[in-house]
mmCIF file of C-alpha atoms in Angstrom:
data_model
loop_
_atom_site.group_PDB
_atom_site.id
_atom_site.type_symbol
_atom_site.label_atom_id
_atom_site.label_comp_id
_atom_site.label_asym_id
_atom_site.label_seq_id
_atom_site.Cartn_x
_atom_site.Cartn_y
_atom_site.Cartn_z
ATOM 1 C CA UNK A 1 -28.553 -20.507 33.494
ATOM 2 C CA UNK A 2 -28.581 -24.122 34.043
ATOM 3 C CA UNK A 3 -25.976 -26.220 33.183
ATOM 4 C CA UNK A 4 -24.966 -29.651 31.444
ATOM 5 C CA UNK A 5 -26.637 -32.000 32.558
ATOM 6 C CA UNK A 6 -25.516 -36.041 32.347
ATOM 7 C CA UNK A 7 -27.685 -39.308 33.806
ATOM 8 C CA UNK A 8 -26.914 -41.321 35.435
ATOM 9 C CA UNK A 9 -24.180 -40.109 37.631
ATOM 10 C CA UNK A 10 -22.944 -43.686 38.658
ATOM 11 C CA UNK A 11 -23.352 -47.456 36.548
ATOM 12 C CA UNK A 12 -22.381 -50.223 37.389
ATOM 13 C CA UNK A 13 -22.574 -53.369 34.604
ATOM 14 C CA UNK A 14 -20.750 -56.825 34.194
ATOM 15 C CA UNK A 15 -18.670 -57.390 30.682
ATOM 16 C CA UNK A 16 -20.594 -57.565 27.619
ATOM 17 C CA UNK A 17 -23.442 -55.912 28.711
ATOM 18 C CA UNK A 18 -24.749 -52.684 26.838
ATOM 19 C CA UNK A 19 -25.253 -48.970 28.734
ATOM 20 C CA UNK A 20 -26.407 -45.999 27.761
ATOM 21 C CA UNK A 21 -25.197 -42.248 28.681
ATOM 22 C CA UNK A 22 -27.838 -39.452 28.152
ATOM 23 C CA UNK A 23 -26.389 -35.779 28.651
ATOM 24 C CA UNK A 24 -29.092 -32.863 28.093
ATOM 25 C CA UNK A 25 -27.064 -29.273 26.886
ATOM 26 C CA UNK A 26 -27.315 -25.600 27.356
ATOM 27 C CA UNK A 27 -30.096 -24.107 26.065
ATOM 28 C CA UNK A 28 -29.186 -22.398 22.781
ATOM 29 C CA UNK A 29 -26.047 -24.541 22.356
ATOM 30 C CA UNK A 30 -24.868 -26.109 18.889
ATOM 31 C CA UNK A 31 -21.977 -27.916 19.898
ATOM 32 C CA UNK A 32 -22.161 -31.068 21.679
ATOM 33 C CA UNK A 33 -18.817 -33.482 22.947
ATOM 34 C CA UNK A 34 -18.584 -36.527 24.507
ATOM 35 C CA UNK A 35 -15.203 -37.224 26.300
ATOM 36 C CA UNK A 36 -13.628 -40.502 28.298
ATOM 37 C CA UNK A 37 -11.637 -39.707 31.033
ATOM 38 C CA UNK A 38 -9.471 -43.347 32.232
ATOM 39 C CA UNK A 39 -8.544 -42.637 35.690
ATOM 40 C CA UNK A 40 -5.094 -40.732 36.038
ATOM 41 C CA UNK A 41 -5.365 -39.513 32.293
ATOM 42 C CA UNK A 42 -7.023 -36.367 30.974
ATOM 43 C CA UNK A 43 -10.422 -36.520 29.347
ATOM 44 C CA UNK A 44 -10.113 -37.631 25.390
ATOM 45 C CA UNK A 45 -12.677 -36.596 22.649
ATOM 46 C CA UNK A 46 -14.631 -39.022 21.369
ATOM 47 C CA UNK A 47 -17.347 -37.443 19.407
ATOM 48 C CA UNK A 48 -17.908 -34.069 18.625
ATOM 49 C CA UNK A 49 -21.686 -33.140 17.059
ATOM 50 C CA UNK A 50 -22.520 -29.687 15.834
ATOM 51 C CA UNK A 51 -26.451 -29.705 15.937
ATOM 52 C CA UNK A 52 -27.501 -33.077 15.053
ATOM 53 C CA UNK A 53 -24.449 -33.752 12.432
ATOM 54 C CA UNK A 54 -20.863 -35.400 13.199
ATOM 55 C CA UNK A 55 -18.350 -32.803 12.953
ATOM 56 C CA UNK A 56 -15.529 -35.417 14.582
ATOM 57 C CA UNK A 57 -15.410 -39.375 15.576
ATOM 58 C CA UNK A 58 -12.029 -40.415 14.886
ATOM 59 C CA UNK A 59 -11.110 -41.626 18.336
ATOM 60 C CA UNK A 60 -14.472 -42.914 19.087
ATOM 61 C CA UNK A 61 -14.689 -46.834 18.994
ATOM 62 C CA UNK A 62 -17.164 -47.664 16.452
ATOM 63 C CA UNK A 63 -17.458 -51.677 16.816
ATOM 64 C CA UNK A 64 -18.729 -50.966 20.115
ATOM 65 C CA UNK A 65 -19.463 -47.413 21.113
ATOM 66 C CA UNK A 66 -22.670 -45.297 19.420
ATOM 67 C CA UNK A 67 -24.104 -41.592 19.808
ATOM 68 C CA UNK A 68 -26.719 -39.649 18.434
ATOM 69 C CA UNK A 69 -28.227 -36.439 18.958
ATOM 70 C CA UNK A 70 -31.471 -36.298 17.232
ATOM 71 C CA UNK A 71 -32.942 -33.036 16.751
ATOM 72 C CA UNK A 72 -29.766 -31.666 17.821
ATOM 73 C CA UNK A 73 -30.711 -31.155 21.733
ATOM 74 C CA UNK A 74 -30.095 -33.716 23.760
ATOM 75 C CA UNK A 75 -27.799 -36.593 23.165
ATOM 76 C CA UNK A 76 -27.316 -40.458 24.168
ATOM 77 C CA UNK A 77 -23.988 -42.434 24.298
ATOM 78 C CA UNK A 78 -24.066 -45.919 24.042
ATOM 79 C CA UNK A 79 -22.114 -49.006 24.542
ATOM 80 C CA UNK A 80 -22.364 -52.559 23.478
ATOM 81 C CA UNK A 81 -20.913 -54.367 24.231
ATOM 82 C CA UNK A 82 -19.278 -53.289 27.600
ATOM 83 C CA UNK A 83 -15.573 -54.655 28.102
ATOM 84 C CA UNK A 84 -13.687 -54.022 31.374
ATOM 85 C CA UNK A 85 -11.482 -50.879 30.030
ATOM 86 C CA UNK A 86 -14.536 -48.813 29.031
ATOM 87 C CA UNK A 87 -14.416 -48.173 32.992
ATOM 88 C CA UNK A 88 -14.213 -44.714 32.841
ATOM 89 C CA UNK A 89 -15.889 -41.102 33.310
ATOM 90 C CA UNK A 90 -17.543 -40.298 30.097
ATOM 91 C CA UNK A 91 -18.271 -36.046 30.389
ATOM 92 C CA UNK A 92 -20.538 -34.522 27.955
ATOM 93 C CA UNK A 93 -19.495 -30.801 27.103
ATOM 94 C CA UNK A 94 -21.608 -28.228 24.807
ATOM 95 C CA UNK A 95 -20.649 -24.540 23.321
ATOM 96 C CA UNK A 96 -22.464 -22.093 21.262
ATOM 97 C CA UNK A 97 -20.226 -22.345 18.917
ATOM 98 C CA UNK A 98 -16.847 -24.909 17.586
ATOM 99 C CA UNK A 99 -14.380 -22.240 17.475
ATOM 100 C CA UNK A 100 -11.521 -21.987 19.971
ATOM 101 C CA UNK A 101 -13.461 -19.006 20.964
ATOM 102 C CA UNK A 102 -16.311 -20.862 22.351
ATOM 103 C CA UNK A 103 -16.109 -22.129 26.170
ATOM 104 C CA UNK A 104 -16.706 -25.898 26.567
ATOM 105 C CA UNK A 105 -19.195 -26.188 28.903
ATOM 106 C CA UNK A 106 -18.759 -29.492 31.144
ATOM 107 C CA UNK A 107 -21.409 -31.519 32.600
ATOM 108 C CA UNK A 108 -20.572 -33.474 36.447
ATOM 109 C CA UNK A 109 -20.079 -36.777 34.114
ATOM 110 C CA UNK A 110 -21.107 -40.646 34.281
ATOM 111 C CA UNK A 111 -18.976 -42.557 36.386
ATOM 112 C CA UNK A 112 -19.264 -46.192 34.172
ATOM 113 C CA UNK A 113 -17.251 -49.338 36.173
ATOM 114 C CA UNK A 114 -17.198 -52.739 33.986
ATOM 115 C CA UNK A 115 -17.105 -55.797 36.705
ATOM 116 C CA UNK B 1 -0.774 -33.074 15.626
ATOM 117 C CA UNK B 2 -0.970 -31.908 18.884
ATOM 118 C CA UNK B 3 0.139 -32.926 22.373
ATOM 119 C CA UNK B 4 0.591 -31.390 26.005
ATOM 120 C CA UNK B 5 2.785 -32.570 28.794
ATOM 121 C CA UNK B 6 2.359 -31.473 32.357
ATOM 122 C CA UNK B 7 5.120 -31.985 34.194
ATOM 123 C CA UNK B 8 4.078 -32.667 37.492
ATOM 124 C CA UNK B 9 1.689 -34.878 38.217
ATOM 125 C CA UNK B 10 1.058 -33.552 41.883
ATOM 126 C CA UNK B 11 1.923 -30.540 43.662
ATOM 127 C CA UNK B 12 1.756 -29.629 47.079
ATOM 128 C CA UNK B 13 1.906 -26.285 48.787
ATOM 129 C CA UNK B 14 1.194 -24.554 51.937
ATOM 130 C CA UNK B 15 -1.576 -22.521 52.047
ATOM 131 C CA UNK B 16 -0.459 -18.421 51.168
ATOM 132 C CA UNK B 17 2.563 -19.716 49.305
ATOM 133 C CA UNK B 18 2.933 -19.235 45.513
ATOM 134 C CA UNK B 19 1.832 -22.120 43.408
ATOM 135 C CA UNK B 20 3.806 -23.095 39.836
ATOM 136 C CA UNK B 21 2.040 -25.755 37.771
ATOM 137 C CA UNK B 22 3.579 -26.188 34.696
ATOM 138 C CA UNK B 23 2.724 -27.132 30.902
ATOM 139 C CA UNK B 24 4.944 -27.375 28.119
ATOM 140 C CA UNK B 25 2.604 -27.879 24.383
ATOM 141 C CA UNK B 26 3.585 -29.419 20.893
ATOM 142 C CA UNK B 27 1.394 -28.030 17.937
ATOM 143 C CA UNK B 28 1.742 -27.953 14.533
ATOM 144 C CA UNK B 29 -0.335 -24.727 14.010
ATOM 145 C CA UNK B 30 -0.662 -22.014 16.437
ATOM 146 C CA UNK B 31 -1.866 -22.950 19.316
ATOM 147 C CA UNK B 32 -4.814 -21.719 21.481
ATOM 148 C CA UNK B 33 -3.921 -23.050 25.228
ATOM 149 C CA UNK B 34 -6.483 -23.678 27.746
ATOM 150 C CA UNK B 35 -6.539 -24.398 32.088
ATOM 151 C CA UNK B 36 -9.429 -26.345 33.122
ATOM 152 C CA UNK B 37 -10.013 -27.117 36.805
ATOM 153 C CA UNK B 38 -11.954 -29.965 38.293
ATOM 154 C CA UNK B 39 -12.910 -30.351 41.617
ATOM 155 C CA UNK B 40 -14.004 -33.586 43.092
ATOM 156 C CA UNK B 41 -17.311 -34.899 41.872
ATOM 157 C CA UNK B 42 -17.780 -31.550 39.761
ATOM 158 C CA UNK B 43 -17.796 -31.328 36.097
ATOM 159 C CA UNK B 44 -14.418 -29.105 34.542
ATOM 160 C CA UNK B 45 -14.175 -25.164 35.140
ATOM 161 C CA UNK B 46 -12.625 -23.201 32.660
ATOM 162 C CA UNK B 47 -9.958 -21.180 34.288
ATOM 163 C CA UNK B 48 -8.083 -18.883 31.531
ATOM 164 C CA UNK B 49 -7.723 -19.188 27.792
ATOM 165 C CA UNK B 50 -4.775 -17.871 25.516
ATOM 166 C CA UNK B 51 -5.944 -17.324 22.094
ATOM 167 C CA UNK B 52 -3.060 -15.127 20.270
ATOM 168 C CA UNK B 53 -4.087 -11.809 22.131
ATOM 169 C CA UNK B 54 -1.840 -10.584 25.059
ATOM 170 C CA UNK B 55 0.754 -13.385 26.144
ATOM 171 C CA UNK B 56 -0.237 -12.707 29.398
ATOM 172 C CA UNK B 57 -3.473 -14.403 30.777
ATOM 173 C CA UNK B 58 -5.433 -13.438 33.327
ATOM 174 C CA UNK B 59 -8.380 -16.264 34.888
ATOM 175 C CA UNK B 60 -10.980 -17.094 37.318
ATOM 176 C CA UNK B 61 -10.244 -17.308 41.657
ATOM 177 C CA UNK B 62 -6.407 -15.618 41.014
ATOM 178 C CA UNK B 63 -4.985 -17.594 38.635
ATOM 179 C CA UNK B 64 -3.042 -16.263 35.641
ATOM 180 C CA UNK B 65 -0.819 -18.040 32.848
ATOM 181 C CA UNK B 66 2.042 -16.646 30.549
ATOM 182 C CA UNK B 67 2.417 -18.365 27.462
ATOM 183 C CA UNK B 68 6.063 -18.251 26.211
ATOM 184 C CA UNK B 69 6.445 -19.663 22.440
ATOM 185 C CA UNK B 70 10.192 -19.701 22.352
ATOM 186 C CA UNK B 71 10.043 -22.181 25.456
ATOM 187 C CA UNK B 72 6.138 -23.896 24.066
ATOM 188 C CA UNK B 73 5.394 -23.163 27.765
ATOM 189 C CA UNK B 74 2.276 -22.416 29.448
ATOM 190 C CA UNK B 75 2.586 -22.567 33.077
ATOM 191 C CA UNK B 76 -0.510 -21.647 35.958
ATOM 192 C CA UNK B 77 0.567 -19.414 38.406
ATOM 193 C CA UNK B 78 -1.346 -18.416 41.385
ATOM 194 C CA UNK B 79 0.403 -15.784 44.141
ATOM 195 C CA UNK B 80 -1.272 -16.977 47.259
ATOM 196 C CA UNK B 81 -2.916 -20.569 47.479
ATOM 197 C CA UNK B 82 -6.267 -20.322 49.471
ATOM 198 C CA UNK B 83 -7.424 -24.412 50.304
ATOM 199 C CA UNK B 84 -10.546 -24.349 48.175
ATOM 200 C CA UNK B 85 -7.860 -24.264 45.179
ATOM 201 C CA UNK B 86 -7.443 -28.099 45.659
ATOM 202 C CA UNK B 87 -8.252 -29.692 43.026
ATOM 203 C CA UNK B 88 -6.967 -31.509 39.425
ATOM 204 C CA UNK B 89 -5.385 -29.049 36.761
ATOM 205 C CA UNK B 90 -5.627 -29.689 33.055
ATOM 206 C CA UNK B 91 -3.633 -28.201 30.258
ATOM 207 C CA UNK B 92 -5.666 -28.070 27.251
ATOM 208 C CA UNK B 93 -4.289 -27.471 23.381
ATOM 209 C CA UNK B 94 -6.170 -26.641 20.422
ATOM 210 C CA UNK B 95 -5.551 -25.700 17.250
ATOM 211 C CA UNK B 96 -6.415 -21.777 16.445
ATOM 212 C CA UNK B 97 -7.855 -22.357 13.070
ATOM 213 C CA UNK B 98 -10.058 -25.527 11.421
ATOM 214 C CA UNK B 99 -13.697 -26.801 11.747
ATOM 215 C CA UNK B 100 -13.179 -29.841 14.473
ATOM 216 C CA UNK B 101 -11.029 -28.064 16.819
ATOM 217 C CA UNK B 102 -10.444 -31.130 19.177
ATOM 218 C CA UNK B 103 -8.870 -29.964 22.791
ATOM 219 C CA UNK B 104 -6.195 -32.410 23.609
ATOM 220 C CA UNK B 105 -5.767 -32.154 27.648
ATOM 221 C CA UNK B 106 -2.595 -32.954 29.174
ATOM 222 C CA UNK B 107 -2.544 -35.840 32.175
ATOM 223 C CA UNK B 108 -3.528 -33.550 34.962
ATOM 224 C CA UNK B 109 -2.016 -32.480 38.366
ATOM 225 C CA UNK B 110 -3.387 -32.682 41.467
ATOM 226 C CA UNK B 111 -3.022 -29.956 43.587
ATOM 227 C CA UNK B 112 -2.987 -30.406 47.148
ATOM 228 C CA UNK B 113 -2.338 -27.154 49.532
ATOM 229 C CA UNK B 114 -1.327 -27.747 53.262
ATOM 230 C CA UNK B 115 -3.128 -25.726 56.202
#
């Protein structure tokens, strides 16, 4: 089966400037999470959808940071705007299900650096 | 609340020696405990889950984990490291119960394993 997938792979953008992260699930999956991973640190939730509704966005910054997943498939993270410690990985995970018995699948991530 | 410290944040062995990479947790409710692996440039790998079954977990490629509630410990253990099983280690907690069961992940350790 394929996997999660996540474009673009690499970004590159100056301060203040807006990106956008689009990460496509499993097939057949209702549970969809964005994560940041800061170098050296482990990745941290920042939005958790289960089909197209917010289950969890407490840690997610929402002056500057934005997600959706209309039609509760695919799913788009966006930032604007940009400041220099949003330099991070940003991983999109899905699972059939939001139990602890679910696997989190994880996609290969977006590598974001703010110059 | 939740939290999990890994106590090393790299390890190196030789390859065929034992490896020891160890987790201590904090949760509030009982825990379901979680090792991801992720190699370079490759999205995270689910490696063995504890979820209040047998205290004794077996995973993926060798790897197995005990987890040990009197001492809120559990440590990866692998008998024999083979190279490919370079790579960074996360600890993951979760709550058992609840709708928006966030993983918390600990800081990671990078294994490295010597020819």
């Amino acid at each position: 089966e394929a996997g999660v997938a996540q474009s673009p792979r690499y970004k590159i953008i100056e301060k203040r400037q807006s990106v956008a992260f689009w990460c496509n699930p499993i097939s057949g999956h209702a549970t969809l999470y964005w994560y940041q991973q800061i170098l050296g640190q482990g990745p941290k939730l920042l939005i958790q959808f289960q089909n197209n509704g917010v289950v969890d966005d407490s840690q997610l910054p929402k002056d500057r940071f934005s997600a959706e997943r209309l039609k509760g498939v695919d799913s788009t993270l966006k930032i604007q705007p940009a400041k220099l410690e949003d330099s991070a990985v940003y991983l999109c995970a899905s699972s059939l299900g939001s139990g602890a018995a679910y696997e989190q699948y994880f996609g290969p991530g977006t590598r974001l650096t703010v110059t | 609340a939740q939290s999990v410290t890994q106590l090393d944040s790299h390890v190196s062995v030789s390859e065929g020696t034992p490896v020891l990479l160890r987790c201590n947790y904090s949760s509030s409710y009982s825990p379901s405990l979680f090792w991801y692996v992720q190699h370079p440039n490759k999205g995270l790998q689910l490696l063995l889950k504890y979820t209040s079954a047998a205290t004794l977990v077996k995973g993926i490629n060798g790897f197995e984990a005990e987890f040990k509630k009197s001492e809120t410990s559990f440590h990866l253990t692998k008998p024999s490291a083979h190279m490919s099983d370079a790579a960074e280690y996360f600890c993951v907690v979760t709550p058992v119960s609840g709708s928006a069961r966030q993983l918390t992940f600990g800081s990671g350790t990078q294994l490295t394993v010597l020819p």
